[in-house]
PDB file of C-alpha atoms in Angstrom:
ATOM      1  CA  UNK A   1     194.646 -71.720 -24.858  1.00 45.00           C
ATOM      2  CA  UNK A   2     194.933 -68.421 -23.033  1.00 45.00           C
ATOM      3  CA  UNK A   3     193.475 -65.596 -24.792  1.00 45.00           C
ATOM      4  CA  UNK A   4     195.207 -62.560 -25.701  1.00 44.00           C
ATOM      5  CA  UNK A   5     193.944 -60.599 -22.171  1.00 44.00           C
ATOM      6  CA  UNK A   6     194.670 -63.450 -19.801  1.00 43.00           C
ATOM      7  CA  UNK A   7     198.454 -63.162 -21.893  1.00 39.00           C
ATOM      8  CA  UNK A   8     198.999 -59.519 -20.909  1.00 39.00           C
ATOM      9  CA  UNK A   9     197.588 -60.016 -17.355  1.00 42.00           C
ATOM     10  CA  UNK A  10     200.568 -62.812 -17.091  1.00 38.00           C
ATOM     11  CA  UNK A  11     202.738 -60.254 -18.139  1.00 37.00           C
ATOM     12  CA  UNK A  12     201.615 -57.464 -14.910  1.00 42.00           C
ATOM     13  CA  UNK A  13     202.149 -60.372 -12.908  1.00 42.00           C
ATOM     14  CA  UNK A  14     205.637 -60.350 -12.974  1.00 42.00           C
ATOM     15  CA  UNK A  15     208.032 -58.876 -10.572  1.00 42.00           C
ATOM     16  CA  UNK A  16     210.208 -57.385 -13.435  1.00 43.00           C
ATOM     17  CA  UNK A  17     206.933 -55.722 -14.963  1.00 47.00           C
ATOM     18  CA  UNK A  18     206.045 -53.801 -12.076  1.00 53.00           C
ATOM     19  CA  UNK A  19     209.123 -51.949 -11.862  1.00 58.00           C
ATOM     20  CA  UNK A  20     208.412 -49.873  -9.251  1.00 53.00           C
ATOM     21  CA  UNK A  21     211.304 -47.522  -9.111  1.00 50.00           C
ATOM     22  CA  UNK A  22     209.973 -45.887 -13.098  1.00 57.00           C
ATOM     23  CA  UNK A  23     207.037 -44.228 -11.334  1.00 61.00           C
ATOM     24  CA  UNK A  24     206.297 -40.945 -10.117  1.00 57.00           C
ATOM     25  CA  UNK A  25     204.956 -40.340  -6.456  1.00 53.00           C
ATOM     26  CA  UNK A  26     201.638 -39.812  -6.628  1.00 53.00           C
ATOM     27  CA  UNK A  27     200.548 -35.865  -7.072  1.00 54.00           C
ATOM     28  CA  UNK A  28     199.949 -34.260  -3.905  1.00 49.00           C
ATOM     29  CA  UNK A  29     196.432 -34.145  -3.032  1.00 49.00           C
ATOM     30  CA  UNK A  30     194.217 -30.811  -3.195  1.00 45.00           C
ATOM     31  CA  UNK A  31     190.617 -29.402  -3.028  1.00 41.00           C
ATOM     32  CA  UNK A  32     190.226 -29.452  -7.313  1.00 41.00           C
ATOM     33  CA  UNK A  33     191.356 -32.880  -7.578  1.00 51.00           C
ATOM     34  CA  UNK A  34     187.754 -33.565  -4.871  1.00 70.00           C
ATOM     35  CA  UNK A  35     186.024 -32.098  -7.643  1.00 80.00           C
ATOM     36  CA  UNK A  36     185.189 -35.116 -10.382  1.00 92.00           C
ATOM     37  CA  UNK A  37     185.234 -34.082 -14.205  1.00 94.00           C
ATOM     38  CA  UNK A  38     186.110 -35.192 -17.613  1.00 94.00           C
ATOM     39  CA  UNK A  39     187.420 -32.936 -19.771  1.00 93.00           C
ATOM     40  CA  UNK A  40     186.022 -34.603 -22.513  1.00 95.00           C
ATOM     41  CA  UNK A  41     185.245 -33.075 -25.572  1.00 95.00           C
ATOM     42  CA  UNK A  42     182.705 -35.417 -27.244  1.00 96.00           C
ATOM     43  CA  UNK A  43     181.708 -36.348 -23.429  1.00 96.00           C
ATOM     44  CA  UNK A  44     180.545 -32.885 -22.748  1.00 97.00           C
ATOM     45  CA  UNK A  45     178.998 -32.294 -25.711  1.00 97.00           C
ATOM     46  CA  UNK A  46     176.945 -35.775 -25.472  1.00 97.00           C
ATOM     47  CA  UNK A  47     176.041 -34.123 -21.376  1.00 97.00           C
ATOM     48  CA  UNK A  48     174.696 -30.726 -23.092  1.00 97.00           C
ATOM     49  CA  UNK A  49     172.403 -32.433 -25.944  1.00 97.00           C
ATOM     50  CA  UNK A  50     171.563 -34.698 -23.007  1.00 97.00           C
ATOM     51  CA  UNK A  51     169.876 -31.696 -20.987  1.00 97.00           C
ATOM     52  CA  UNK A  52     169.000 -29.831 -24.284  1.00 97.00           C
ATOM     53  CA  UNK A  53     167.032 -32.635 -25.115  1.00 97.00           C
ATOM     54  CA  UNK A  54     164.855 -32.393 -21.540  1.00 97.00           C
ATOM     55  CA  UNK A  55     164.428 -28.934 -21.868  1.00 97.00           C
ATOM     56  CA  UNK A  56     163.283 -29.184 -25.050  1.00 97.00           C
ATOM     57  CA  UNK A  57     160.458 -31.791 -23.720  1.00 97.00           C
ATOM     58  CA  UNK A  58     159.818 -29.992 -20.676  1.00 96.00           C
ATOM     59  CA  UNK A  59     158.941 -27.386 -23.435  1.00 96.00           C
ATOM     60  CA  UNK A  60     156.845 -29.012 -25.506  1.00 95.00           C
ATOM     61  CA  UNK A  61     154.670 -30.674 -22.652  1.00 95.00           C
ATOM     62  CA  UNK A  62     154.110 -27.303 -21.101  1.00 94.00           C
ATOM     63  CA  UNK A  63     153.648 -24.730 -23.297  1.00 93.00           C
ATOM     64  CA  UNK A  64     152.393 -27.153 -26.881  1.00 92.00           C
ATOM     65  CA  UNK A  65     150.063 -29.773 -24.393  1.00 92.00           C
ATOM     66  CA  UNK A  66     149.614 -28.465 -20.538  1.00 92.00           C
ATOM     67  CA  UNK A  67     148.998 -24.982 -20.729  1.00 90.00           C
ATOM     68  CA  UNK A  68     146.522 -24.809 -23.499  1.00 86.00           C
ATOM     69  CA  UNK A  69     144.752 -27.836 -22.120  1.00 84.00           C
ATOM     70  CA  UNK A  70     141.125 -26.755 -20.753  1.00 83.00           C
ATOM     71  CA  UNK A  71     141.298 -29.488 -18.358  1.00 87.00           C
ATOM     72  CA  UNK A  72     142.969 -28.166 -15.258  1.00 92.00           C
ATOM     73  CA  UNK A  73     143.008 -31.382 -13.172  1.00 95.00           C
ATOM     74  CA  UNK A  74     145.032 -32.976 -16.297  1.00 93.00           C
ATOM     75  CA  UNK A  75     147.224 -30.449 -16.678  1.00 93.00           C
ATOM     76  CA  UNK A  76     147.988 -29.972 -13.388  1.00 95.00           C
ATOM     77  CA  UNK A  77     148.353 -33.949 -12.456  1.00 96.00           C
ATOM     78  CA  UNK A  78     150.773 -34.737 -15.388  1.00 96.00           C
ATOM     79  CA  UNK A  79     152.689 -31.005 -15.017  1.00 96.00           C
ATOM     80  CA  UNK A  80     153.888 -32.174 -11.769  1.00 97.00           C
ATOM     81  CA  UNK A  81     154.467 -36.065 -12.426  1.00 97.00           C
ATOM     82  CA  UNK A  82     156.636 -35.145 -15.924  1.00 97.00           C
ATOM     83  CA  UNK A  83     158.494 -32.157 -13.913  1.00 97.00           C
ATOM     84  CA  UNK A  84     159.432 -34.698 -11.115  1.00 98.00           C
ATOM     85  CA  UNK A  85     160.664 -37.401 -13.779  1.00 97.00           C
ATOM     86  CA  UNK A  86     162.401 -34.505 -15.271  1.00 97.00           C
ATOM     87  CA  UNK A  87     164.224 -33.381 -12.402  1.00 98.00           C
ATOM     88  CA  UNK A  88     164.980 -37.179 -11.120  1.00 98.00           C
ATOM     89  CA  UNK A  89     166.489 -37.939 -14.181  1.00 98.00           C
ATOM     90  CA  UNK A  90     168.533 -34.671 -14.410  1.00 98.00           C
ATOM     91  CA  UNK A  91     169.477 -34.767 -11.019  1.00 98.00           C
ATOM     92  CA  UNK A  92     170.363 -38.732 -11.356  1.00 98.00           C
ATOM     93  CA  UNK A  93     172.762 -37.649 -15.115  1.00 98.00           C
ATOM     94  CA  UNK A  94     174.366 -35.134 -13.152  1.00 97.00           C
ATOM     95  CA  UNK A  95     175.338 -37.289 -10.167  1.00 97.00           C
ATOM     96  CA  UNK A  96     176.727 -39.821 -12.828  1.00 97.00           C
ATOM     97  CA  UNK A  97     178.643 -37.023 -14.063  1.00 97.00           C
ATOM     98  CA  UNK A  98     180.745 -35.635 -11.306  1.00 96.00           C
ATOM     99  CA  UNK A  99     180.773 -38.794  -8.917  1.00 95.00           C
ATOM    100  CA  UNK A 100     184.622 -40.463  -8.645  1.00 95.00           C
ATOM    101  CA  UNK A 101     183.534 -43.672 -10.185  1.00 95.00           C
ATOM    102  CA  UNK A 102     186.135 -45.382  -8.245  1.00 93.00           C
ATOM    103  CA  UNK A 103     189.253 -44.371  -9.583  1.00 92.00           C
ATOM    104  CA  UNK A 104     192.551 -45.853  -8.606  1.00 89.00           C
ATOM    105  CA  UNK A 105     194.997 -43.944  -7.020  1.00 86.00           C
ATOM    106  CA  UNK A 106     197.521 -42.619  -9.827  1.00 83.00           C
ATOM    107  CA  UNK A 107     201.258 -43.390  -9.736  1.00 78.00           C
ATOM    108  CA  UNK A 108     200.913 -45.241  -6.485  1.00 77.00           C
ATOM    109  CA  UNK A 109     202.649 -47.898  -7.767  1.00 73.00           C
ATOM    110  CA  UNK A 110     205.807 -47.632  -5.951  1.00 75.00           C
ATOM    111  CA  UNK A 111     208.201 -49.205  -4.207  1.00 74.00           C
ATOM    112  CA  UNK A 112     207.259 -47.806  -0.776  1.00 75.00           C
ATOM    113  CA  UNK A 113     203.606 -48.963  -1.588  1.00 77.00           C
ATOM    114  CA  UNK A 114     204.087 -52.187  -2.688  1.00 75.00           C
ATOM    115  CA  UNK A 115     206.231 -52.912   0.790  1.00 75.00           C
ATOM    116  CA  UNK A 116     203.419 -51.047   2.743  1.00 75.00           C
ATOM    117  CA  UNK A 117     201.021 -53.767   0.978  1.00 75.00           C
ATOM    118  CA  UNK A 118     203.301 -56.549   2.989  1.00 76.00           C
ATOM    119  CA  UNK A 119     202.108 -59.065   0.849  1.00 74.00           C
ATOM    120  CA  UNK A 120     203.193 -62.962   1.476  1.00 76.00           C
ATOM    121  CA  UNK A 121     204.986 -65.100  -0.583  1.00 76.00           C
ATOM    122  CA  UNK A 122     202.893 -66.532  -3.703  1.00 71.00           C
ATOM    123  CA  UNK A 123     200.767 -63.421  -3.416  1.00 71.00           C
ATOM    124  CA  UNK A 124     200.712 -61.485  -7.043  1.00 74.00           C
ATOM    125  CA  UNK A 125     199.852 -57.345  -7.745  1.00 77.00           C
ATOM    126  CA  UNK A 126     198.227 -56.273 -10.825  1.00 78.00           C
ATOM    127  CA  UNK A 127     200.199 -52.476 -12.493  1.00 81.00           C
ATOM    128  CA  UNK A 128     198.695 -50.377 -15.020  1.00 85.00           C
ATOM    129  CA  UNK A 129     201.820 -49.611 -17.520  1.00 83.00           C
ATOM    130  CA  UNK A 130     199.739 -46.674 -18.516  1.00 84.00           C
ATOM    131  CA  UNK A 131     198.663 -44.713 -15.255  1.00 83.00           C
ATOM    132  CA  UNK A 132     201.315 -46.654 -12.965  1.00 82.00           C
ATOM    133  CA  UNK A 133     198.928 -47.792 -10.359  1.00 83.00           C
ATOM    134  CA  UNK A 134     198.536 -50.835  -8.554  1.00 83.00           C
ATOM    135  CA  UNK A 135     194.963 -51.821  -9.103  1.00 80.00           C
ATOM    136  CA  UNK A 136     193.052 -54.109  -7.097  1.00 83.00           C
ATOM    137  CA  UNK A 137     191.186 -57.378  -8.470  1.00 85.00           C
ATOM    138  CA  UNK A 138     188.713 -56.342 -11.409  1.00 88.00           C
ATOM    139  CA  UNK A 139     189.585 -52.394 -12.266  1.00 90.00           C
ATOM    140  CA  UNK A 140     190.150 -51.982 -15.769  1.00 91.00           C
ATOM    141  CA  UNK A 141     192.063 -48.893 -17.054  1.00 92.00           C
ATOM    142  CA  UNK A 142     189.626 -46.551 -18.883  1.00 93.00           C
ATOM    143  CA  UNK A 143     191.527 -44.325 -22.062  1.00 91.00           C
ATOM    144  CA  UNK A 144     189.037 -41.896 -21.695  1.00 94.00           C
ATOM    145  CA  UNK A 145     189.358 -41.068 -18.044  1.00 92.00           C
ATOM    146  CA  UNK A 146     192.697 -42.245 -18.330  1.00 90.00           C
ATOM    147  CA  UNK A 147     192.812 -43.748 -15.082  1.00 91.00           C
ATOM    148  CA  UNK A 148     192.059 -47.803 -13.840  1.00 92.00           C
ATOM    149  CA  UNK A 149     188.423 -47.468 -12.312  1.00 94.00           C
ATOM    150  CA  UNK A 150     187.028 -49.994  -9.903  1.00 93.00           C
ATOM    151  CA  UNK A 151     184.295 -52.408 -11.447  1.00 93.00           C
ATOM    152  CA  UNK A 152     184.388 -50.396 -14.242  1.00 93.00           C
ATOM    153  CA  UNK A 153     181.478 -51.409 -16.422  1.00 94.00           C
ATOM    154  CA  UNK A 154     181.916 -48.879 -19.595  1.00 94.00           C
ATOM    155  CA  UNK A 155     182.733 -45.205 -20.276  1.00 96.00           C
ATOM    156  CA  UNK A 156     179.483 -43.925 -21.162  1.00 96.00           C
ATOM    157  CA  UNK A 157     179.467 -40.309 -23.711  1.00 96.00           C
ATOM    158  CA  UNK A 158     176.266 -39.059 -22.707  1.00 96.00           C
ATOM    159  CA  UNK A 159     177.498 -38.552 -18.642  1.00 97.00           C
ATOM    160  CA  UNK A 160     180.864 -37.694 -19.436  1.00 97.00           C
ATOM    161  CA  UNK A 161     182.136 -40.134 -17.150  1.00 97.00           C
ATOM    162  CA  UNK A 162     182.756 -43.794 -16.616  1.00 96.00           C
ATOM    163  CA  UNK A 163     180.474 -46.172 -15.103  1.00 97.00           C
ATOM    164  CA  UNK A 164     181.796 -47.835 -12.224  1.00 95.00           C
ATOM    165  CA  UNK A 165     181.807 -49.051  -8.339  1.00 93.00           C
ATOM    166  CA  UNK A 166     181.164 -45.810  -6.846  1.00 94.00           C
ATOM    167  CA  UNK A 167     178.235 -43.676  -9.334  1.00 95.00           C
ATOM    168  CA  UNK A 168     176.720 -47.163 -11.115  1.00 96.00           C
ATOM    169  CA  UNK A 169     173.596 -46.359  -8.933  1.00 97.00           C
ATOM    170  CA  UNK A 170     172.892 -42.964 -10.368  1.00 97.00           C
ATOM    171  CA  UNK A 171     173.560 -44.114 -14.021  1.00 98.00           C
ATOM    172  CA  UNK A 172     171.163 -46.968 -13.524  1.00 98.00           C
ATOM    173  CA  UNK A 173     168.444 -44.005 -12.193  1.00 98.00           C
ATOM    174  CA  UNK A 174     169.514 -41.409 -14.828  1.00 98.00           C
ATOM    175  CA  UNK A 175     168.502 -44.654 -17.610  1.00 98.00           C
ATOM    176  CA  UNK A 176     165.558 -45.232 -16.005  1.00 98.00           C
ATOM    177  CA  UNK A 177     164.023 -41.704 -15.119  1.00 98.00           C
ATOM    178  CA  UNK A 178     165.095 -41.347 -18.648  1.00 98.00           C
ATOM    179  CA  UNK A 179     162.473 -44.423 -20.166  1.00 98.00           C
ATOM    180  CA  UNK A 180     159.979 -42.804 -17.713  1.00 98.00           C
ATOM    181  CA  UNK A 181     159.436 -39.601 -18.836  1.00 97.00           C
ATOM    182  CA  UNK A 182     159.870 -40.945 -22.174  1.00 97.00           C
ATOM    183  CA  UNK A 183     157.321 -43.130 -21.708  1.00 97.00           C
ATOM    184  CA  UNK A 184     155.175 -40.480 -20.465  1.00 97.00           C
ATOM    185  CA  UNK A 185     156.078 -38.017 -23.241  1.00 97.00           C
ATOM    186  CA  UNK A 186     154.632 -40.106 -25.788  1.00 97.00           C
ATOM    187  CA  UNK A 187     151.650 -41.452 -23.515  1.00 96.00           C
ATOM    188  CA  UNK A 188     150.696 -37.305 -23.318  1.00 95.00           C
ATOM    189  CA  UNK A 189     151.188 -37.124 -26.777  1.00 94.00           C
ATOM    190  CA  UNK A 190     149.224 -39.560 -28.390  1.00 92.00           C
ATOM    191  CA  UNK A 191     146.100 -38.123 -26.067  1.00 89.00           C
ATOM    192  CA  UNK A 192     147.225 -34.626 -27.486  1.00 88.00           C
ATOM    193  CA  UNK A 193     146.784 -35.574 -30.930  1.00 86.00           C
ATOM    194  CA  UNK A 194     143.051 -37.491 -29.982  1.00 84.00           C
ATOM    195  CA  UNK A 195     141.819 -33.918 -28.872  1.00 80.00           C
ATOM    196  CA  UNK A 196     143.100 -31.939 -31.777  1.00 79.00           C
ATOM    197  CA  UNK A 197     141.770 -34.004 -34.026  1.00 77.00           C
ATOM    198  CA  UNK A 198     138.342 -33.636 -32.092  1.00 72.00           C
ATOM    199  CA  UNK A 199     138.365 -30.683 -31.670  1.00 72.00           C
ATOM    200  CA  UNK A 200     140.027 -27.746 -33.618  1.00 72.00           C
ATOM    201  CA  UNK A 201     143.434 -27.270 -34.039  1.00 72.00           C
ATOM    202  CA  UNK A 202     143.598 -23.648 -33.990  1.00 68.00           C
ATOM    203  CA  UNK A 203     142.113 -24.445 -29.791  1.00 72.00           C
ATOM    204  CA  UNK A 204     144.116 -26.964 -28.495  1.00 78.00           C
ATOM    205  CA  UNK A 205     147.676 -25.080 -29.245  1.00 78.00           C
ATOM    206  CA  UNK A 206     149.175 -21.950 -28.534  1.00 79.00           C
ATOM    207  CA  UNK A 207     150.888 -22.044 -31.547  1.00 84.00           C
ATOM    208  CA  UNK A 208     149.733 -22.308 -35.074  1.00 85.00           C
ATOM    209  CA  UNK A 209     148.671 -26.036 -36.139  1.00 84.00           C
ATOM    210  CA  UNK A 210     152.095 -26.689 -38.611  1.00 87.00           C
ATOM    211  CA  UNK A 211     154.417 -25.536 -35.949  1.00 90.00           C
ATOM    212  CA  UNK A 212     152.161 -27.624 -33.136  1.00 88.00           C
ATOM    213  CA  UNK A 213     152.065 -30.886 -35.394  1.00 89.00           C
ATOM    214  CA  UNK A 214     156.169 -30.217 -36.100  1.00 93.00           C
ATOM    215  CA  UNK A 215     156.938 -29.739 -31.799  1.00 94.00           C
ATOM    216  CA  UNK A 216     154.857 -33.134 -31.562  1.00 93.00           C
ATOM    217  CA  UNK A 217     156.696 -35.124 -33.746  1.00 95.00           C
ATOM    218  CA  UNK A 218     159.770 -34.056 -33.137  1.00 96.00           C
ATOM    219  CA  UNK A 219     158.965 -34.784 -29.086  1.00 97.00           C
ATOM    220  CA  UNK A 220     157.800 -37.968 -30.247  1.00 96.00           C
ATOM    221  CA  UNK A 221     160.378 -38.909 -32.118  1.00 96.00           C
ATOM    222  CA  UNK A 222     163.037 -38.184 -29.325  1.00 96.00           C
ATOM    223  CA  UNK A 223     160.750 -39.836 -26.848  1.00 96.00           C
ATOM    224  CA  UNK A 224     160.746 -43.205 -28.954  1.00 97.00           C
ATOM    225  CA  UNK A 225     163.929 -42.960 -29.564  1.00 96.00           C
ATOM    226  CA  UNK A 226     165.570 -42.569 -25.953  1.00 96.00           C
ATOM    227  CA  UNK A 227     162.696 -44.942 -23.979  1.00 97.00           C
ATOM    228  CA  UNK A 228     163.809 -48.003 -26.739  1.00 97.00           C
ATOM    229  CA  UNK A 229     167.954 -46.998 -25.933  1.00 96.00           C
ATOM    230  CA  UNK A 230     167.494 -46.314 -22.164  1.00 97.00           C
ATOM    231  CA  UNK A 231     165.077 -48.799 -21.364  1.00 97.00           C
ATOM    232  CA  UNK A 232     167.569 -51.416 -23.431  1.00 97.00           C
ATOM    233  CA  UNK A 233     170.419 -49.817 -21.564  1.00 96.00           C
ATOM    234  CA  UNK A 234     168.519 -50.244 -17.921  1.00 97.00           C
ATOM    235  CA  UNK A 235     167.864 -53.737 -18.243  1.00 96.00           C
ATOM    236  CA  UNK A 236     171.902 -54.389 -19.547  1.00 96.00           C
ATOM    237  CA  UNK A 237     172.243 -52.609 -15.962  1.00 96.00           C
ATOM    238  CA  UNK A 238     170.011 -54.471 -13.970  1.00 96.00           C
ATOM    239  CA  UNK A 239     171.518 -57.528 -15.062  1.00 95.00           C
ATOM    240  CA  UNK A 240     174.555 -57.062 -15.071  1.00 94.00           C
ATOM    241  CA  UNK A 241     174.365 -56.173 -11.325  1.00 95.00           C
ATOM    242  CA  UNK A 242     172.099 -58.990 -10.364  1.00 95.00           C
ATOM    243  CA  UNK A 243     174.991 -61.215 -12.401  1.00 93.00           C
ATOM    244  CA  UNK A 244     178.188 -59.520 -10.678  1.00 92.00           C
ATOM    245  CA  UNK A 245     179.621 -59.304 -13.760  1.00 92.00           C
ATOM    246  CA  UNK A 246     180.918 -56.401 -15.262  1.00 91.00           C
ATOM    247  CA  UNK A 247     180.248 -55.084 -19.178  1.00 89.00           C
ATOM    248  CA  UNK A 248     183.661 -55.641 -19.822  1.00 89.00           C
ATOM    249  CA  UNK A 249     184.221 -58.467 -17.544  1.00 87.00           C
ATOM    250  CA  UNK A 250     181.249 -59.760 -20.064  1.00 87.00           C
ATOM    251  CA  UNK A 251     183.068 -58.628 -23.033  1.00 84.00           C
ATOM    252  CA  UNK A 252     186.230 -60.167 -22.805  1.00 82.00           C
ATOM    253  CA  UNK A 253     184.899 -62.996 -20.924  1.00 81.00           C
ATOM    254  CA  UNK A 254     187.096 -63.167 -18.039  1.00 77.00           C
ATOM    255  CA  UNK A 255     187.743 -65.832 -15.444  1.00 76.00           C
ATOM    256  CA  UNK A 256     185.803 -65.324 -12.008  1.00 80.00           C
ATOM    257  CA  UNK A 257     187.803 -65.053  -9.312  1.00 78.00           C
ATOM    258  CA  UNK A 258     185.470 -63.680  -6.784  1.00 79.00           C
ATOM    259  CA  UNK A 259     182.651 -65.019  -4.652  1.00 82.00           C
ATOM    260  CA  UNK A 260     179.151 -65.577  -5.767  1.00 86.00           C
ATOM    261  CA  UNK A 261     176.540 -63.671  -4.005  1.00 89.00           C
ATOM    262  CA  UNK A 262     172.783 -63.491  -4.446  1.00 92.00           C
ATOM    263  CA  UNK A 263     171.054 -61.335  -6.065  1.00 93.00           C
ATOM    264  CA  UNK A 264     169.367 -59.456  -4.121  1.00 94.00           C
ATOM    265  CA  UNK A 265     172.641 -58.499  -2.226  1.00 94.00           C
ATOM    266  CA  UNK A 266     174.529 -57.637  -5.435  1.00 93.00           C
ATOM    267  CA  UNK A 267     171.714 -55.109  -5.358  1.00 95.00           C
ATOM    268  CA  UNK A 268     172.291 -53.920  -1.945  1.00 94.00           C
ATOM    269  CA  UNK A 269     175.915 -53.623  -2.994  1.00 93.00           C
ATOM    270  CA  UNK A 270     175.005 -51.045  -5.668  1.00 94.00           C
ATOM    271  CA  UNK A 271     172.179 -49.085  -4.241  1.00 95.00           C
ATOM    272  CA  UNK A 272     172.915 -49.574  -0.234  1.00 91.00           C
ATOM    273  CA  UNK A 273     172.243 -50.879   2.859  1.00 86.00           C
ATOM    274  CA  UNK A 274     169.509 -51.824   3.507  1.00 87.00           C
ATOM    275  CA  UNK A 275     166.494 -51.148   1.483  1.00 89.00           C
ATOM    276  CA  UNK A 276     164.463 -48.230   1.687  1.00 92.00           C
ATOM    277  CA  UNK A 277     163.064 -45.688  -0.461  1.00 94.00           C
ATOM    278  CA  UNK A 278     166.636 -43.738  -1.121  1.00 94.00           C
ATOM    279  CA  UNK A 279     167.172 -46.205  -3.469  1.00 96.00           C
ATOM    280  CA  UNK A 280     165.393 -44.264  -5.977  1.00 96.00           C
ATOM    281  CA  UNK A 281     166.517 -40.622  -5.135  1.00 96.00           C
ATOM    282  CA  UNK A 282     169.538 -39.263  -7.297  1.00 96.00           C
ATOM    283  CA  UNK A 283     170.047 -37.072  -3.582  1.00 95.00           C
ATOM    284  CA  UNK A 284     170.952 -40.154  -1.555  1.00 93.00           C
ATOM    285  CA  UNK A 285     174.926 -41.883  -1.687  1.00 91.00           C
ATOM    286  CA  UNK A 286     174.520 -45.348  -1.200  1.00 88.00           C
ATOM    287  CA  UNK A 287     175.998 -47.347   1.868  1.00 78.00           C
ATOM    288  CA  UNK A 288     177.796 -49.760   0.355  1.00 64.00           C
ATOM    289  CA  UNK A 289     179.352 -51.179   3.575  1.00 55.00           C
ATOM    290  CA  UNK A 290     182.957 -51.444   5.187  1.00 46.00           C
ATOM    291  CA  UNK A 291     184.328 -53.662   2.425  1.00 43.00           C
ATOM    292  CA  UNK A 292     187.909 -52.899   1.603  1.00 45.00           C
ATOM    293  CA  UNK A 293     187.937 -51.234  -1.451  1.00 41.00           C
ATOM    294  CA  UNK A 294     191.326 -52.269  -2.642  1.00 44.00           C
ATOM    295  CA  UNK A 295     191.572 -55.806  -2.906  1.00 50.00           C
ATOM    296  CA  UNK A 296     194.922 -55.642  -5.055  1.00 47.00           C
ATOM    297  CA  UNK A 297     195.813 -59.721  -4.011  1.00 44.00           C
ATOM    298  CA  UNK A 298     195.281 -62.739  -6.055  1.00 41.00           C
TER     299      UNK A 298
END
């Protein structure tokens, strides 16, 4: 028995559905529309506690563990390798942020655009009652972005954006910067608290020892907290890429219609060809190839 989403897909398949001549050219095209942002309110409000929450550990480490540290080699080796992680990760949550996860054109679909498709007899279009756009073969409409987005995977608060075709790379950095200097928060922490309690308090802290032992619990609480959810959230990533299979397409358990590739060039797909160190930088776009981004036939 066909469950309630395979029902409503039936429905877009039909000619009377897509009735192109109720939509709206699309809007001409012009330098702000280039410029990729959600005016979200909960969405940017997730994005500022986001970077609050960095600067708040960048902080702590520096000015509660680094600086008052009499060990400059220490100090100096885990200054730069928590400001790096810091800046990856920031650099990766804003790239997530204002990166066009693949959104489908809006009100394109018309009559002039369905001819200009040519498509052969037998062959079916997919139309998004809600943004009137012809959507190729696994975009899902997002309410948030209100638009259809290409592989869309989920909208995600804490970039403001959705995840999809086009930024999926940077999310799965911003997660995993995220774990790292996490990771490394509470790594410098738990050494922190080994000295004080060695030596004295009022020595290894700038500040007075209640307002030290508050800053470190506070860091370490946040620093728990995000390295289980990212960490968690980076695997779901890494999987679901190596799988070619969607969040939602997981969620609502949809049919696979396209072809089965390995793993390791479902990564390539994300993250570019070929390999190479860019992979990790936030700075690089991925290559993702000549494939024809709008596969609207099936």
């Amino acid at each position: 028995m066909p469950t309630p989403s395979h029902r409503y897909r039936d429905i877009e398949r039909t000619a009377k559905y897509l009735q192109p001549e109720k939509c709206l050219p699309p809007p001409v095209d012009n330098s702000m529309d280039k410029v990729w942002f959600i005016k979200d309110g909960c969405g940017i409000a997730c994005a500022i506690v986001t970077w609050f929450l960095v600067f708040y550990a960048e902080f702590v480490v520096i000015f509660v563990m680094l600086l008052p540290s009499k060990n400059l080699v220490y100090s100096t080796i885990n200054g730069i390798i928590f400001n790096l992680l810091a800046f990856l990760a920031l650099a990766s949550h804003l790239r997530a942020m204002i990166t066009d996860p693949g959104a489908v054109p809006k009100g394109n679909a018309t009559k002039e655009f369905i001819e200009s498709l040519q498509l052969k007899p037998g062959q079916v279009v997919y139309k998004c009652p809600k943004c009137c756009s012809i959507k190729p073969d696994r975009a899902h409409h997002c309410s948030v972005c209100k638009r259809c987005i290409k592989k869309m995977d989920h909208h995600c608060p804490w970039v403001n954006n959705c995840v999809g075709e086009n930024n999926q790379k940077f999310f799965v950095l911003f997660t995993m910067y995220i774990a790292l200097i996490s990771l490394h928060a509470l790594t410098m922490v738990g050494f922190h608290f080994l000295y004080c309690f060695e030596e004295d308090w009022t020595k290894c802290s700038s500040f007075s020892p209640p307002t030290t032992v508050i800053l470190l619990i506070l860091l370490c609480f946040e620093g728990l907290l995000f390295l289980i959810f990212t960490a968690v959230m980076f695997g779901t990533q890494v999987h679901s890429i190596c799988t070619d299979e969607t969040g939602i397409e997981q969620l609502k358990k949809e049919e696979r219609r396209w072809a089965k590739k390995t793993k390791w060039m479902n990564l390539k797909a994300v993250f570019g060809h070929p390999f190479s160190i860019a992979w990790l930088s936030p700075l690089a776009t991925p290559d993702q190839g000549k494939a024809d981004p709008y596969q609207y036939v099936v």
